[in-house]
mmCIF file of C-alpha atoms in Angstrom:
data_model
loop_
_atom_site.group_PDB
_atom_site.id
_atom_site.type_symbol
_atom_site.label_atom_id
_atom_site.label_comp_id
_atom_site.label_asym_id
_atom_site.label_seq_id
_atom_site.Cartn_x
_atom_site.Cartn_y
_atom_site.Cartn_z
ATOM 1 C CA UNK A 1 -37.741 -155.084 -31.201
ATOM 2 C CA UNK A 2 -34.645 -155.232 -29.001
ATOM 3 C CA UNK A 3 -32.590 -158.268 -29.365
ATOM 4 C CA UNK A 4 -30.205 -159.167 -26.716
ATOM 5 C CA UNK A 5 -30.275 -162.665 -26.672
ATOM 6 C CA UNK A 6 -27.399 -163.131 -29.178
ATOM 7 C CA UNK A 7 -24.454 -161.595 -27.775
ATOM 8 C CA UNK A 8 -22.160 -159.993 -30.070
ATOM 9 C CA UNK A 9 -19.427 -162.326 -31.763
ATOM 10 C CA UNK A 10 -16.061 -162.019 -29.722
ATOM 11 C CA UNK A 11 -13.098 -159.947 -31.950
ATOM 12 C CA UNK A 12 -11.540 -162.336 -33.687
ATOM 13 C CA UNK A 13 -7.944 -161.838 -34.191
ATOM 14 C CA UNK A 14 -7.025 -165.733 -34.907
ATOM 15 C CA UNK A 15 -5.289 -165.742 -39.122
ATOM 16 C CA UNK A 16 -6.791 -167.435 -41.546
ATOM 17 C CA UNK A 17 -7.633 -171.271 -41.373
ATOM 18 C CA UNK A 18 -4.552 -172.962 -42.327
ATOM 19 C CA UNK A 19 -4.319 -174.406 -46.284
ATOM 20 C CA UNK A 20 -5.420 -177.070 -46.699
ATOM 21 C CA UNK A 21 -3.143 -180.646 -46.500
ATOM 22 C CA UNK A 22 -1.145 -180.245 -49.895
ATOM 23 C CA UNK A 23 -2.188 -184.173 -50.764
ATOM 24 C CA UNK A 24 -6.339 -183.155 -50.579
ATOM 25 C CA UNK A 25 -5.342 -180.028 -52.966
ATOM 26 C CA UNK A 26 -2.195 -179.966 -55.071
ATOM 27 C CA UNK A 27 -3.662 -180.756 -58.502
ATOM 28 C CA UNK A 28 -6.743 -178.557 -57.484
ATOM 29 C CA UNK A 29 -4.591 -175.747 -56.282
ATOM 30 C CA UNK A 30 -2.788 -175.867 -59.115
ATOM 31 C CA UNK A 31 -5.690 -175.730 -61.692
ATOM 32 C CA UNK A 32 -6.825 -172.736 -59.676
ATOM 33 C CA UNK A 33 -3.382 -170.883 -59.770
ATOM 34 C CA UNK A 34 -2.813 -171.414 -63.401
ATOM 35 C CA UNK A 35 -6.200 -170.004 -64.985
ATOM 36 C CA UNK A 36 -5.582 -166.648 -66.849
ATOM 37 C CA UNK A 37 -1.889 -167.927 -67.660
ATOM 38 C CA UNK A 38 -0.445 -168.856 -70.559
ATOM 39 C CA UNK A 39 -0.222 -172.838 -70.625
ATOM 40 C CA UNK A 40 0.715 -175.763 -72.649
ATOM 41 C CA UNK A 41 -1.039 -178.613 -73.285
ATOM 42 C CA UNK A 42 0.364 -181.435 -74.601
ATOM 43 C CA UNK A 43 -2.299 -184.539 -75.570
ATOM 44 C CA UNK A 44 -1.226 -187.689 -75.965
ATOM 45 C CA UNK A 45 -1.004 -187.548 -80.046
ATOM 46 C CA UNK A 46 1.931 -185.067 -79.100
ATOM 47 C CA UNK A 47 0.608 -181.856 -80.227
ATOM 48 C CA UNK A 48 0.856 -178.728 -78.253
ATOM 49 C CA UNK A 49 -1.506 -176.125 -77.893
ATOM 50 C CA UNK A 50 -0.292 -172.838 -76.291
ATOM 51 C CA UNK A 51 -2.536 -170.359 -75.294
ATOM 52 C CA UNK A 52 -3.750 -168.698 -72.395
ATOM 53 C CA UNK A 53 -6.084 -170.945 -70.036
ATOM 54 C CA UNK A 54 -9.671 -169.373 -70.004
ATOM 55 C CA UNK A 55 -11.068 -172.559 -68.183
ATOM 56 C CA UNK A 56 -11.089 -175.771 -67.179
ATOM 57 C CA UNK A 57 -12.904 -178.478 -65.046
ATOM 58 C CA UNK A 58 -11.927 -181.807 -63.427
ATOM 59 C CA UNK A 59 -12.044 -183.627 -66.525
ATOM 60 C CA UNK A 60 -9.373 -181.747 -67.374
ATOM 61 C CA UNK A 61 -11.340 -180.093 -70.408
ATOM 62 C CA UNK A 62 -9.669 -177.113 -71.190
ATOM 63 C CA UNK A 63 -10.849 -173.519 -72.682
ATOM 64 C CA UNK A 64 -7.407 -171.879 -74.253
ATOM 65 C CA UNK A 65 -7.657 -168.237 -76.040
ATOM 66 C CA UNK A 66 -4.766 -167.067 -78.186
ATOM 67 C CA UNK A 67 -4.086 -170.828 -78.969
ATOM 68 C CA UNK A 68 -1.310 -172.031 -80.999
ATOM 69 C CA UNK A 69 -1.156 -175.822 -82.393
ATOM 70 C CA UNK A 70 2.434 -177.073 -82.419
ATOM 71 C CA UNK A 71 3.210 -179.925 -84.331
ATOM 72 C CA UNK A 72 6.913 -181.301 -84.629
ATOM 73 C CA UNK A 73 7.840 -177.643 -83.093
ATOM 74 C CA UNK A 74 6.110 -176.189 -85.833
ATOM 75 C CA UNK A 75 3.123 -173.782 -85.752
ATOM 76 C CA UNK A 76 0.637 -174.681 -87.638
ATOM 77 C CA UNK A 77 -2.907 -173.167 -86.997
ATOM 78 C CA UNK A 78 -4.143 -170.465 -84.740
ATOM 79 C CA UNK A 79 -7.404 -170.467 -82.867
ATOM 80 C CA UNK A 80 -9.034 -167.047 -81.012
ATOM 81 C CA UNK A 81 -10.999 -170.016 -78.542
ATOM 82 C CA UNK A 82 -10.148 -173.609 -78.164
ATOM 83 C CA UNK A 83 -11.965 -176.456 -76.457
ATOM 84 C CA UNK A 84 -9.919 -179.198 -75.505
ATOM 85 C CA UNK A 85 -11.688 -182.558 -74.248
ATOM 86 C CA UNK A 86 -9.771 -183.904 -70.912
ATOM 87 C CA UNK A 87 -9.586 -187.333 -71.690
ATOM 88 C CA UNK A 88 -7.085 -186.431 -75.021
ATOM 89 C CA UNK A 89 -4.598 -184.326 -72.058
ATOM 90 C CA UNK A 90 -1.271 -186.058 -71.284
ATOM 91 C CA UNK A 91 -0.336 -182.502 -69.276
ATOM 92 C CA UNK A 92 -0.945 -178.939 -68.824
ATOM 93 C CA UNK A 93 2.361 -177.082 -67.891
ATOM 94 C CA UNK A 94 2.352 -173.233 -66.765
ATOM 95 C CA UNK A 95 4.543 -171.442 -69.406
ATOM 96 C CA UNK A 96 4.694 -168.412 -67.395
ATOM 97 C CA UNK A 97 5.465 -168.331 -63.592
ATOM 98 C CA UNK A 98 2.936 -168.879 -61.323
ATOM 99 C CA UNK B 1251 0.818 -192.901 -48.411
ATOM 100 C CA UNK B 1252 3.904 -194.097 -49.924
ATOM 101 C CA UNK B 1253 3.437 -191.420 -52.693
ATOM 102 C CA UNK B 1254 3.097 -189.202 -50.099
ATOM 103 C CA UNK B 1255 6.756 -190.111 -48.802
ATOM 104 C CA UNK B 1256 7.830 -188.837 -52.046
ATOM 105 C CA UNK B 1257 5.900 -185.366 -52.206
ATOM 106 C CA UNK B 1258 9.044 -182.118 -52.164
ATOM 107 C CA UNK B 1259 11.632 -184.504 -53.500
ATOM 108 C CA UNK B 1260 12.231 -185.794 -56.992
ATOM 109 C CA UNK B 1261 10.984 -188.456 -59.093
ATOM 110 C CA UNK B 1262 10.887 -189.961 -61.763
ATOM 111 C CA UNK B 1263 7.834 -190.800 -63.710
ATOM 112 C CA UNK B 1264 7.288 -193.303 -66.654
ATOM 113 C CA UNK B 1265 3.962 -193.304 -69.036
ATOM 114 C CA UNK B 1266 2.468 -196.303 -70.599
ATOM 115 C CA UNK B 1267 3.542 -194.644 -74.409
ATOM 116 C CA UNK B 1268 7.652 -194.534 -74.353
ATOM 117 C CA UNK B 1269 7.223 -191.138 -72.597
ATOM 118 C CA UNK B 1270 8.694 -190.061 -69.105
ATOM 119 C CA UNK B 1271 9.074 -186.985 -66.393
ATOM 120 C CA UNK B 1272 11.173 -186.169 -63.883
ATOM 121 C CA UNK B 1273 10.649 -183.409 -61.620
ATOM 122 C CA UNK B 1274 10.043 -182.368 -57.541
ATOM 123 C CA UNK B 1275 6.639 -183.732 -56.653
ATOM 124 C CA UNK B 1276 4.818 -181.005 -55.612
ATOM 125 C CA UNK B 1277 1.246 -183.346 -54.928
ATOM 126 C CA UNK B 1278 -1.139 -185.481 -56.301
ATOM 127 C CA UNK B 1279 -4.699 -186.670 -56.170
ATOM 128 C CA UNK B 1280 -6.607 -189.816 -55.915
ATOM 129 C CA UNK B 1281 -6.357 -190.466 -59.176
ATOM 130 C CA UNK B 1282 -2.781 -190.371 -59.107
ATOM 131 C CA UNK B 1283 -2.327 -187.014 -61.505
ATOM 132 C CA UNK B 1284 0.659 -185.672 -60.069
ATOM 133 C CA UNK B 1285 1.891 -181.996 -59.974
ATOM 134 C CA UNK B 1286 6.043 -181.876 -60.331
ATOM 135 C CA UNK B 1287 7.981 -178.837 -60.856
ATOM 136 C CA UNK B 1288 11.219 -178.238 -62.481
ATOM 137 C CA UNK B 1289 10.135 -180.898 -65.249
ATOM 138 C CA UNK B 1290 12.283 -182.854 -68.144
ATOM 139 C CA UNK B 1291 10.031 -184.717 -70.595
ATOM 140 C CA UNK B 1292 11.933 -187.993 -71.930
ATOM 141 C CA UNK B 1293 10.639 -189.333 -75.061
ATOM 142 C CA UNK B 1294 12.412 -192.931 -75.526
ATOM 143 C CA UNK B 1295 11.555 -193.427 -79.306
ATOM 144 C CA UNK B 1296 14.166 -191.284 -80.882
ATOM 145 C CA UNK B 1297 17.055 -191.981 -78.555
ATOM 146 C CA UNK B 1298 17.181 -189.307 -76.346
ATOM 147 C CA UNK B 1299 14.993 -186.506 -77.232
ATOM 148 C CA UNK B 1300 14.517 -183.953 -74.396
ATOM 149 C CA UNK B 1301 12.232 -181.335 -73.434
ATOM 150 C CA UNK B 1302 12.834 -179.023 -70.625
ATOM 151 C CA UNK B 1303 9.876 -177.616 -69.230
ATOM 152 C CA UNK B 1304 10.059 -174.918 -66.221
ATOM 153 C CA UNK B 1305 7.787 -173.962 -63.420
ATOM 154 C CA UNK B 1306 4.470 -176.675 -62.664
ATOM 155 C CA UNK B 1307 3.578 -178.911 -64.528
ATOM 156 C CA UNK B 1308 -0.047 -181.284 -64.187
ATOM 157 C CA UNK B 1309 0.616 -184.799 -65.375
ATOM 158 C CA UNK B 1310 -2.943 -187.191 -66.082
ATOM 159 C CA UNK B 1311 -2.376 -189.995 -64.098
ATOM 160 C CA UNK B 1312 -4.189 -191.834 -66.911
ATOM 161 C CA UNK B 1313 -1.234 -192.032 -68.821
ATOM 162 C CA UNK B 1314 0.927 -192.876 -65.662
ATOM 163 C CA UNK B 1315 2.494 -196.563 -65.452
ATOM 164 C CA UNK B 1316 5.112 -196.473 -62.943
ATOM 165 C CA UNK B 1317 6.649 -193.915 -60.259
ATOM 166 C CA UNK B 1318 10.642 -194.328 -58.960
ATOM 167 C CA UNK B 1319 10.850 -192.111 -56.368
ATOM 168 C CA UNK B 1320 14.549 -189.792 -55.711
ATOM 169 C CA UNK B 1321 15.745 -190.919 -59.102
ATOM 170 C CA UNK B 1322 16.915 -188.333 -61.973
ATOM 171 C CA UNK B 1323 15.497 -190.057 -64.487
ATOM 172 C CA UNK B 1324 16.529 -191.856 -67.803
ATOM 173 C CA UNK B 1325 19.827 -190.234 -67.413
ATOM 174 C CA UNK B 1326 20.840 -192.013 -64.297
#
């Protein structure tokens, strides 16, 4: 069956399709650049957890492993997995460089 | 689109709890979380009590009350 209707699709040298407008993605682009970091989230009881960020969704519910619960500046409980729910989040912060 | 006037320059952000932030705006989203960089967290209850926080920072715009735009904050 010979084909030849379709002609082949012209080389396409043009870059990548430009980012996105930073307003549609910042907070998005963010939660995508931090996963596999180490975070820390602050809730709005002012605890800290730090840990490294397994997941998270747009709720802002948060999977941490490694996690460390600061209270006062004082560690007080580990966890090997932590599930955070988004609505207790006052802010996530990147403790290591992006 | 006045937030949007602000985005690269720094601001100054105050909670509804005796908390607030300043830092570059790096962007934000319809529900007004913002993303700042460079961050100082302000917390107004014991006079003066300051954490610095480096690098980005995701603030939950639920907690958000008011935004003054190319201030330093508290400090000021």
């Amino acid at each position: 069956m010979d084909d030849d209707s379709t002609p082949p699709p012209p080389a396409n040298d043009a870059p990548a399709p430009p980012p996105p407008a930073l307003n549609s993605g910042s907070p998005t682009d963010f939660l995508k650049g931090v996963v596999g970091k180490r975070v820390v989230v602050r809730l709005t009881s002012g605890v800290d957890y730090r840990g490294v960020l397994s997941c998270l969704d747009g709720y802002m519910n948060i999977a941490l492993e490694q996690t460390e619960e600061h209270v006062n500046g004082r560690v007080i409980n580990r966890y090997g997995d932590a599930f955070i729910r988004g609505n207790n989040v006052l802010y996530i912060s990147a403790a290591e460089a992006i | 689109e006045l937030i949007d006037r602000c985005i690269g320059s720094k601001i100054w952000v105050i909670m509804k709890n005796d908390r607030e932030f300043t830092g570059t705006l790096l962007g934000f989203d319809d529900f007004v979380n913002m993303v700042l960089e460079d961050v100082t967290e302000f917390e107004t209850t014991p006079q003066g009590k300051k954490t610095t926080k480096l690098n980005q920072t995701l603030l939950n715009g639920n907690n958000i009350c008011m935004l003054i735009p190319g201030s330093d904050g508290p400090d000021q």
